[in-house]
mmCIF file of N, CA and C in Angstrom:
data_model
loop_
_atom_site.group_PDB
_atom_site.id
_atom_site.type_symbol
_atom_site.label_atom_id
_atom_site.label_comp_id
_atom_site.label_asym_id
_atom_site.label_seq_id
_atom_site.Cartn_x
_atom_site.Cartn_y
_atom_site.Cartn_z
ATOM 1 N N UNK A 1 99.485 116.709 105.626
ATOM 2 C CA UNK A 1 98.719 117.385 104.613
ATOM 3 C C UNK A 1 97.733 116.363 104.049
ATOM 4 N N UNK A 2 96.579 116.803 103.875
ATOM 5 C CA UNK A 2 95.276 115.536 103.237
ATOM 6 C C UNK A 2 94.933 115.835 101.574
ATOM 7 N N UNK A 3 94.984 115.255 101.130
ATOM 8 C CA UNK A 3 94.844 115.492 99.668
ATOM 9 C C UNK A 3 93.250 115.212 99.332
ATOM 10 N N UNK A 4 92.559 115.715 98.167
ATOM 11 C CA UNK A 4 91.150 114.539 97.897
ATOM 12 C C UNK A 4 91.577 113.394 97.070
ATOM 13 N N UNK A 5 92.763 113.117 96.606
ATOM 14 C CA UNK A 5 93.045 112.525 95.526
ATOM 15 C C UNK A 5 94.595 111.829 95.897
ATOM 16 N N UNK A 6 94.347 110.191 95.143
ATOM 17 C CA UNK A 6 95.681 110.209 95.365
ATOM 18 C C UNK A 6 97.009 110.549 94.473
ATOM 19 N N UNK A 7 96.229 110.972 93.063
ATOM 20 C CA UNK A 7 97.344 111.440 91.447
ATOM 21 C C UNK A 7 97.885 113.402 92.426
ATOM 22 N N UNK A 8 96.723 113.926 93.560
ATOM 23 C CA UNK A 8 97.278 115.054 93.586
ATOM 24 C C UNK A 8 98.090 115.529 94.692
ATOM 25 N N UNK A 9 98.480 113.934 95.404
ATOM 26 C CA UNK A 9 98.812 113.677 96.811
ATOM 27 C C UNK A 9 100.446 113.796 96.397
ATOM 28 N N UNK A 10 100.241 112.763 95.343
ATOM 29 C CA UNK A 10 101.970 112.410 94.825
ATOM 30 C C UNK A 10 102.732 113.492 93.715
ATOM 31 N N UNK A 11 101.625 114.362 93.675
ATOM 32 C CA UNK A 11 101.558 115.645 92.508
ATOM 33 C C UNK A 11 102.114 117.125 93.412
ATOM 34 N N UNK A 12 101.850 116.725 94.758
ATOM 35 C CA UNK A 12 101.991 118.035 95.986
ATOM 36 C C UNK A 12 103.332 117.075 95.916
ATOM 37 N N UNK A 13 104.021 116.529 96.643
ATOM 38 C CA UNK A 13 105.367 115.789 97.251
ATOM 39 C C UNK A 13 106.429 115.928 95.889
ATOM 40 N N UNK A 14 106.191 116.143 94.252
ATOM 41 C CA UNK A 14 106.421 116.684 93.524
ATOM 42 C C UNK A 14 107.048 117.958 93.556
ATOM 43 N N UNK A 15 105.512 118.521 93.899
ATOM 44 C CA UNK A 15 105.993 120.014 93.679
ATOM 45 C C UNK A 15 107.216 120.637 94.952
ATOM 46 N N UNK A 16 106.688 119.777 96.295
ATOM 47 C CA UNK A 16 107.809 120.362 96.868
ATOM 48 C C UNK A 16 109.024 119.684 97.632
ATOM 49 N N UNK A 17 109.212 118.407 97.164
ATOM 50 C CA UNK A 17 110.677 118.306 96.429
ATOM 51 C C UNK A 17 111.415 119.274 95.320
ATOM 52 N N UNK A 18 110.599 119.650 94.418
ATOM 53 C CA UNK A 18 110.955 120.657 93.658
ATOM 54 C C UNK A 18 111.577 122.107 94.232
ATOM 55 N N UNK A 19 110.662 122.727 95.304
ATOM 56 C CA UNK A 19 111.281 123.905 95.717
ATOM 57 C C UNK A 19 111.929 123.752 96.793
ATOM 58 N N UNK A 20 112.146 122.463 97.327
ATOM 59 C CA UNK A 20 113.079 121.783 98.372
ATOM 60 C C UNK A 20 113.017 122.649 100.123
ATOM 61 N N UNK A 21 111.813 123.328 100.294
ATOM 62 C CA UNK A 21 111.990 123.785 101.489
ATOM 63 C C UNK A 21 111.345 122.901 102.567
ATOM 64 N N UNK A 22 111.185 121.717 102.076
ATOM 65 C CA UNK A 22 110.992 120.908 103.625
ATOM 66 C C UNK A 22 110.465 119.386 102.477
ATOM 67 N N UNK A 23 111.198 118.401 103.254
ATOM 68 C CA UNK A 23 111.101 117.321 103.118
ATOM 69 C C UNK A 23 109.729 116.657 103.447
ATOM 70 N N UNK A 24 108.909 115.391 102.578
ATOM 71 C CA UNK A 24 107.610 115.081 102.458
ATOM 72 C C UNK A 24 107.813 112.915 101.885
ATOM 73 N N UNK A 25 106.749 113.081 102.232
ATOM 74 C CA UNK A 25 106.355 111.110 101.905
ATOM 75 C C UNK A 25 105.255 111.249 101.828
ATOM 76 N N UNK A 26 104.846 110.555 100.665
ATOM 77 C CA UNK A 26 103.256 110.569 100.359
ATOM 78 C C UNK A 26 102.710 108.814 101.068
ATOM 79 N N UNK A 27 101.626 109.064 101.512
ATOM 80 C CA UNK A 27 101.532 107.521 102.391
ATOM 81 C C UNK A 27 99.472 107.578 102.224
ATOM 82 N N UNK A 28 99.345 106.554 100.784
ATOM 83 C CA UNK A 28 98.589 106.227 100.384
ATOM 84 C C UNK A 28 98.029 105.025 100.816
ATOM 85 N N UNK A 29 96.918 104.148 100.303
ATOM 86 C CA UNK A 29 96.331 103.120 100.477
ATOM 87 C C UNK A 29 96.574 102.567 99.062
ATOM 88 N N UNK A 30 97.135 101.035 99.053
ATOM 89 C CA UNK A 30 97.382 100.306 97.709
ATOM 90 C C UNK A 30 96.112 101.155 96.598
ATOM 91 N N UNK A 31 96.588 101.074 95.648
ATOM 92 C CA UNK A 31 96.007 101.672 94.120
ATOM 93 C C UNK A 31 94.376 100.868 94.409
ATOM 94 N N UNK A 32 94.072 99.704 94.564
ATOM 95 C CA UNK A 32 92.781 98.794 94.039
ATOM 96 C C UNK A 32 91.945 99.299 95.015
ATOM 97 N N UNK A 33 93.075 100.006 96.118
ATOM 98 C CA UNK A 33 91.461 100.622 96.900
ATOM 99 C C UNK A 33 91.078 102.421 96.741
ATOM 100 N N UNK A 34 89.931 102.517 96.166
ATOM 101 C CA UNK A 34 89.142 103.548 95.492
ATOM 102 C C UNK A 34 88.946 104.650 96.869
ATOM 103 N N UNK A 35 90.039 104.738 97.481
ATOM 104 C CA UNK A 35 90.317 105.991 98.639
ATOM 105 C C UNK A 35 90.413 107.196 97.404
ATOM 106 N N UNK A 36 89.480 108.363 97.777
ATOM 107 C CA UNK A 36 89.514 109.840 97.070
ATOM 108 C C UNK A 36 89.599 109.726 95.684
ATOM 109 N N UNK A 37 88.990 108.646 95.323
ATOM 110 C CA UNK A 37 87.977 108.900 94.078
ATOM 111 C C UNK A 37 86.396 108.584 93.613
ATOM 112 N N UNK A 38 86.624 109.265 92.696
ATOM 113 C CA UNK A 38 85.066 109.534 92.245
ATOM 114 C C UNK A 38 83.939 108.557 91.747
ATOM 115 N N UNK A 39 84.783 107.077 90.977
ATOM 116 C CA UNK A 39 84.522 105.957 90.530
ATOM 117 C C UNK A 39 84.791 105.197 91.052
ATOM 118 N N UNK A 40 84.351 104.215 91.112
ATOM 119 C CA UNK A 40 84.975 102.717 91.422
ATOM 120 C C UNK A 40 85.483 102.020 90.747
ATOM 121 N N UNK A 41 85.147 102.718 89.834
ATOM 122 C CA UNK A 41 86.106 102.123 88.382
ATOM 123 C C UNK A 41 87.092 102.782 87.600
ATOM 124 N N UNK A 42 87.270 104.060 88.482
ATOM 125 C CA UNK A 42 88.226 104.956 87.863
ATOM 126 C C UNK A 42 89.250 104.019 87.727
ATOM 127 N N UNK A 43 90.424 103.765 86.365
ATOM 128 C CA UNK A 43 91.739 103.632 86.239
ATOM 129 C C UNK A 43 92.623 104.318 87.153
ATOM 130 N N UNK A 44 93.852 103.917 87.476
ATOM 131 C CA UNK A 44 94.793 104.610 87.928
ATOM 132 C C UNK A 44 95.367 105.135 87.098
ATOM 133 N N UNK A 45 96.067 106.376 87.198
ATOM 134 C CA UNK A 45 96.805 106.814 86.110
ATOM 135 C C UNK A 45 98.386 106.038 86.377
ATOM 136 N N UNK A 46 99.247 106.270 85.204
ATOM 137 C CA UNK A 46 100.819 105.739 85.485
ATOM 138 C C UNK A 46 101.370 106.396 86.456
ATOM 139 N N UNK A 47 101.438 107.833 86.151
ATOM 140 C CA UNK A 47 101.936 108.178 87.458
ATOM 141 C C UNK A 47 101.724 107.689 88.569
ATOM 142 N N UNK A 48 100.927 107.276 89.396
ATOM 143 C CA UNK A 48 100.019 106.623 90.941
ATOM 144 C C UNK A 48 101.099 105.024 90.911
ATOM 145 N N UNK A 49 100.609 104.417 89.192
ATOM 146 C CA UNK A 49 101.455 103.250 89.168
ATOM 147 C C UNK A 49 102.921 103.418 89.234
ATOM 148 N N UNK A 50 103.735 104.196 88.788
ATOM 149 C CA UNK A 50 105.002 103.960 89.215
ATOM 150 C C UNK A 50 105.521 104.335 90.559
ATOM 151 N N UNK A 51 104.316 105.375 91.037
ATOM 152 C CA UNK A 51 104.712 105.749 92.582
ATOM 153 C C UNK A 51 104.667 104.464 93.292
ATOM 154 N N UNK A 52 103.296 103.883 93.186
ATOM 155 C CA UNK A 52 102.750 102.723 94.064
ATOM 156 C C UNK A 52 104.022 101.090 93.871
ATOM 157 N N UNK A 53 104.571 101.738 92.644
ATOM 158 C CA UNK A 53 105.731 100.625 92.413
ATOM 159 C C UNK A 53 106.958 100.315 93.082
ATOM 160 N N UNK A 54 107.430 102.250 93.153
ATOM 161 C CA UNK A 54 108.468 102.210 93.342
ATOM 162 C C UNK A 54 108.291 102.504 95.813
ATOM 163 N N UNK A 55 107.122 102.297 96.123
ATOM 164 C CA UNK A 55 107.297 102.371 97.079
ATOM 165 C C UNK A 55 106.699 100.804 97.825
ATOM 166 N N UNK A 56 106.328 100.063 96.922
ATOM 167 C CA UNK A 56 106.453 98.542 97.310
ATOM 168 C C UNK A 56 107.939 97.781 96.643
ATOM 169 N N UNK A 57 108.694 98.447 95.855
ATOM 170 C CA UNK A 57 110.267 97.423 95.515
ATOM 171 C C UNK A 57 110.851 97.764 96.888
ATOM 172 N N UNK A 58 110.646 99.158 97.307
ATOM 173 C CA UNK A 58 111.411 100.036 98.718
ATOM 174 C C UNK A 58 110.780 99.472 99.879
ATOM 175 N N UNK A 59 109.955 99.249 100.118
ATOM 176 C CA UNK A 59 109.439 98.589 101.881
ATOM 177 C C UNK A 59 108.807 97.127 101.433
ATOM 178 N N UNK A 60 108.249 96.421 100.185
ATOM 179 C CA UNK A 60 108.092 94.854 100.155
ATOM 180 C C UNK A 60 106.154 94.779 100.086
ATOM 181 N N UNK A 61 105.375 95.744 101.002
ATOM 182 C CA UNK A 61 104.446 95.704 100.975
ATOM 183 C C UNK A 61 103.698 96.520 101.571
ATOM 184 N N UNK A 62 102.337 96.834 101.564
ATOM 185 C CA UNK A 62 101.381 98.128 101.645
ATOM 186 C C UNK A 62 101.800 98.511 103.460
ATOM 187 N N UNK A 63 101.754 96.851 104.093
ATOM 188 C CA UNK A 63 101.650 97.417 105.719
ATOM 189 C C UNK A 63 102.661 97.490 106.086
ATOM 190 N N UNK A 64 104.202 97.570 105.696
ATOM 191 C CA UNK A 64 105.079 97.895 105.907
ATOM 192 C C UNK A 64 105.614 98.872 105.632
ATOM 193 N N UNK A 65 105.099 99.452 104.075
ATOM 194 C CA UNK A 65 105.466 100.570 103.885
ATOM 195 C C UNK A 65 104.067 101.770 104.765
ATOM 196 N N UNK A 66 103.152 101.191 105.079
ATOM 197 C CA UNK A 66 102.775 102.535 106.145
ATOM 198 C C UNK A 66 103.820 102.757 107.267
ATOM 199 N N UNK A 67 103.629 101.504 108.014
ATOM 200 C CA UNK A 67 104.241 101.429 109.104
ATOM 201 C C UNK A 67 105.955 102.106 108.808
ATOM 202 N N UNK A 68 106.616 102.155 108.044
ATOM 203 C CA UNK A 68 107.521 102.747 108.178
ATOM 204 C C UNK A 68 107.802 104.096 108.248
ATOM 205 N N UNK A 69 106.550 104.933 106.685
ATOM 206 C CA UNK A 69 106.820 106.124 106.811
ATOM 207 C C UNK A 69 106.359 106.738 107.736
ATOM 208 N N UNK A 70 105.304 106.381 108.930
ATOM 209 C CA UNK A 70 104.841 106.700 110.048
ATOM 210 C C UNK A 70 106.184 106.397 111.219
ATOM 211 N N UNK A 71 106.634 105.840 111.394
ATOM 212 C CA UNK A 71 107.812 105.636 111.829
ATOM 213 C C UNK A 71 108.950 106.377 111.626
ATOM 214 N N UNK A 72 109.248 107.050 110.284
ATOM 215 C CA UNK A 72 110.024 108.178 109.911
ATOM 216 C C UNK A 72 109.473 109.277 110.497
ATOM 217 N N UNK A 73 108.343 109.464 110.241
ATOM 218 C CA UNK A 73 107.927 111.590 110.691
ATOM 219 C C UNK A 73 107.834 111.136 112.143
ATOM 220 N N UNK A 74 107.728 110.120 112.901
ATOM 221 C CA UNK A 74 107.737 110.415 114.136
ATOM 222 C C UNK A 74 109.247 110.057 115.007
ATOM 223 N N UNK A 75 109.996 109.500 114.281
ATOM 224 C CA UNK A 75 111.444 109.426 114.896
ATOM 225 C C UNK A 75 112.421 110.098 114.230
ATOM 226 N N UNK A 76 112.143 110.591 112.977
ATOM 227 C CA UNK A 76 113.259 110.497 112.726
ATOM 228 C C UNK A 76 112.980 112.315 112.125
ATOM 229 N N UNK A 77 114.237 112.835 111.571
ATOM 230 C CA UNK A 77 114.415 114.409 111.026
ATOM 231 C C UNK A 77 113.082 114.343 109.632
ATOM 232 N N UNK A 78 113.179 113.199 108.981
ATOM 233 C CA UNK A 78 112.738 113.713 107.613
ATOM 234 C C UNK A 78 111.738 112.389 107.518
ATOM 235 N N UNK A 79 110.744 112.657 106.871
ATOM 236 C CA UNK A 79 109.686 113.970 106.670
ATOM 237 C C UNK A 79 109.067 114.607 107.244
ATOM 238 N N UNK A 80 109.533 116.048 106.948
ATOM 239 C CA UNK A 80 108.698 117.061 108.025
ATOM 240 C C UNK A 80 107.060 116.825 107.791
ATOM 241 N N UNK A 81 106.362 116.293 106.684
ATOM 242 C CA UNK A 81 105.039 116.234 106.193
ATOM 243 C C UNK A 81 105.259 115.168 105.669
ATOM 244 N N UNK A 82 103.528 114.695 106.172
ATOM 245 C CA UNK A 82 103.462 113.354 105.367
ATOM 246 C C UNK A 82 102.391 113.656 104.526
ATOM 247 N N UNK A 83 101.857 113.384 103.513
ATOM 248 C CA UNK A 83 100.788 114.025 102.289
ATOM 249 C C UNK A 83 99.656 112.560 102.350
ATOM 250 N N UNK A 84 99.078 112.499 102.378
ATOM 251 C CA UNK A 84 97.319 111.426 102.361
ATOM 252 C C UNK A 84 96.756 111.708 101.822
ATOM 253 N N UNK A 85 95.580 110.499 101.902
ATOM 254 C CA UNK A 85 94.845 110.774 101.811
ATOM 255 C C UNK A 85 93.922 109.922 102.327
ATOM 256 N N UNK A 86 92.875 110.405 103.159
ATOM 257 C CA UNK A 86 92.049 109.229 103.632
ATOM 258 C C UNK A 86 92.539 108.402 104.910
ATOM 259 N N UNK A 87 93.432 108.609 104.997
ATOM 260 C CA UNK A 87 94.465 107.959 106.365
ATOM 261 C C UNK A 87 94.890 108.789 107.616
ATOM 262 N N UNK A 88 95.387 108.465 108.429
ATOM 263 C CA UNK A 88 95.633 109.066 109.637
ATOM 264 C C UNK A 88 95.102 110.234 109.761
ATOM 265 N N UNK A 89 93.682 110.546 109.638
ATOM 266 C CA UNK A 89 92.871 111.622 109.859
ATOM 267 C C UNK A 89 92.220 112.009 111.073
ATOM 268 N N UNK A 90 92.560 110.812 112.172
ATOM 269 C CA UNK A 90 92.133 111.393 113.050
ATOM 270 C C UNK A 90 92.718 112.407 114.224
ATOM 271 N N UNK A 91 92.487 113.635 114.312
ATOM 272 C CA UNK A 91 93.508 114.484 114.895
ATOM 273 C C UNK A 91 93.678 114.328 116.536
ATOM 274 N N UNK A 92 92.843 113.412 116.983
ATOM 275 C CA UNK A 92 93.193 113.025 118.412
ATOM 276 C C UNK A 92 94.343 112.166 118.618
ATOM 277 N N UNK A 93 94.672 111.548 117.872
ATOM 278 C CA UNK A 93 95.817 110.781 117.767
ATOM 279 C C UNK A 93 96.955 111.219 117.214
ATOM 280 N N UNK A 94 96.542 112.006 115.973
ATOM 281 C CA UNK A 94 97.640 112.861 115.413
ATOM 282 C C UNK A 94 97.613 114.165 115.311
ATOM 283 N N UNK A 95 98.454 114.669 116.360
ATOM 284 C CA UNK A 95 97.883 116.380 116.964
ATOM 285 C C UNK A 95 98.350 117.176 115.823
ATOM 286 N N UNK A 96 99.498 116.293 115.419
ATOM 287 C CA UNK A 96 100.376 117.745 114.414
ATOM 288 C C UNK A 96 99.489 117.799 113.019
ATOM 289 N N UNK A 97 98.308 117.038 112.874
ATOM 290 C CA UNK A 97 97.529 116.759 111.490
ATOM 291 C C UNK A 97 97.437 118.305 110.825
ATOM 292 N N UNK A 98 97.563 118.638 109.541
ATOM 293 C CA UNK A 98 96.925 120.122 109.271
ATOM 294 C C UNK A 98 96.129 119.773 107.871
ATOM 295 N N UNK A 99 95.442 120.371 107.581
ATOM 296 C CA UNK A 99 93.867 120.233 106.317
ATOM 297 C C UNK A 99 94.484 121.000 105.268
ATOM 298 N N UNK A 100 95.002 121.136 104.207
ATOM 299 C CA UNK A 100 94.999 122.092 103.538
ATOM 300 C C UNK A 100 93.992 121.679 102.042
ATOM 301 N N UNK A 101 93.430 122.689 101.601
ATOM 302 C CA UNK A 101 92.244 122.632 101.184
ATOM 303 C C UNK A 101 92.372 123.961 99.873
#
């Protein structure tokens, strides 16, 4: 799933953890880089910061934690969806990609 944003990337993986019908990982680009926003100087909001926190204490760092959750949706049961933005967009490589908009 591609988000424009990354506050509405981690805001979708929210909502559906919430109604729990299919498992999700949001797999962003570190906060300082201005992927799907409007400023270059936009702030991050807290939310983005505690996501971006709590998924560098869990994998150590940005290229490990891609490399892993890409490593999950393709080996393993869970996550059926991975949520972006700005990343693995190219659908020749990634057939199962879908746009929602």
């Amino acid at each position: 799933m591609v988000c424009d944003k990354k506050i509405n990337a981690i805001r979708y993986k929210d909502f559906l953890d919430e109604i729990g019908l299919v498992s999700s990982d949001v797999l962003i680009s570190p906060l300082d880089e201005r992927e799907g926003e409007d400023s270059a100087y936009e702030k991050s909001t807290e939310k983005e910061n505690r996501f971006w926190k709590k998924m560098m204490d869990e994998h150590g760092n940005s290229k490990t934690y891609e490399k892993n959750i890409i490593s999950r949706f393709k080996n393993q049961k869970d996550p059926e969806i991975i949520i972006v933005v700005d990343k693995l967009l190219t659908v020749l490589t990634n057939p199962g990609i879908q746009f929602c908009t």
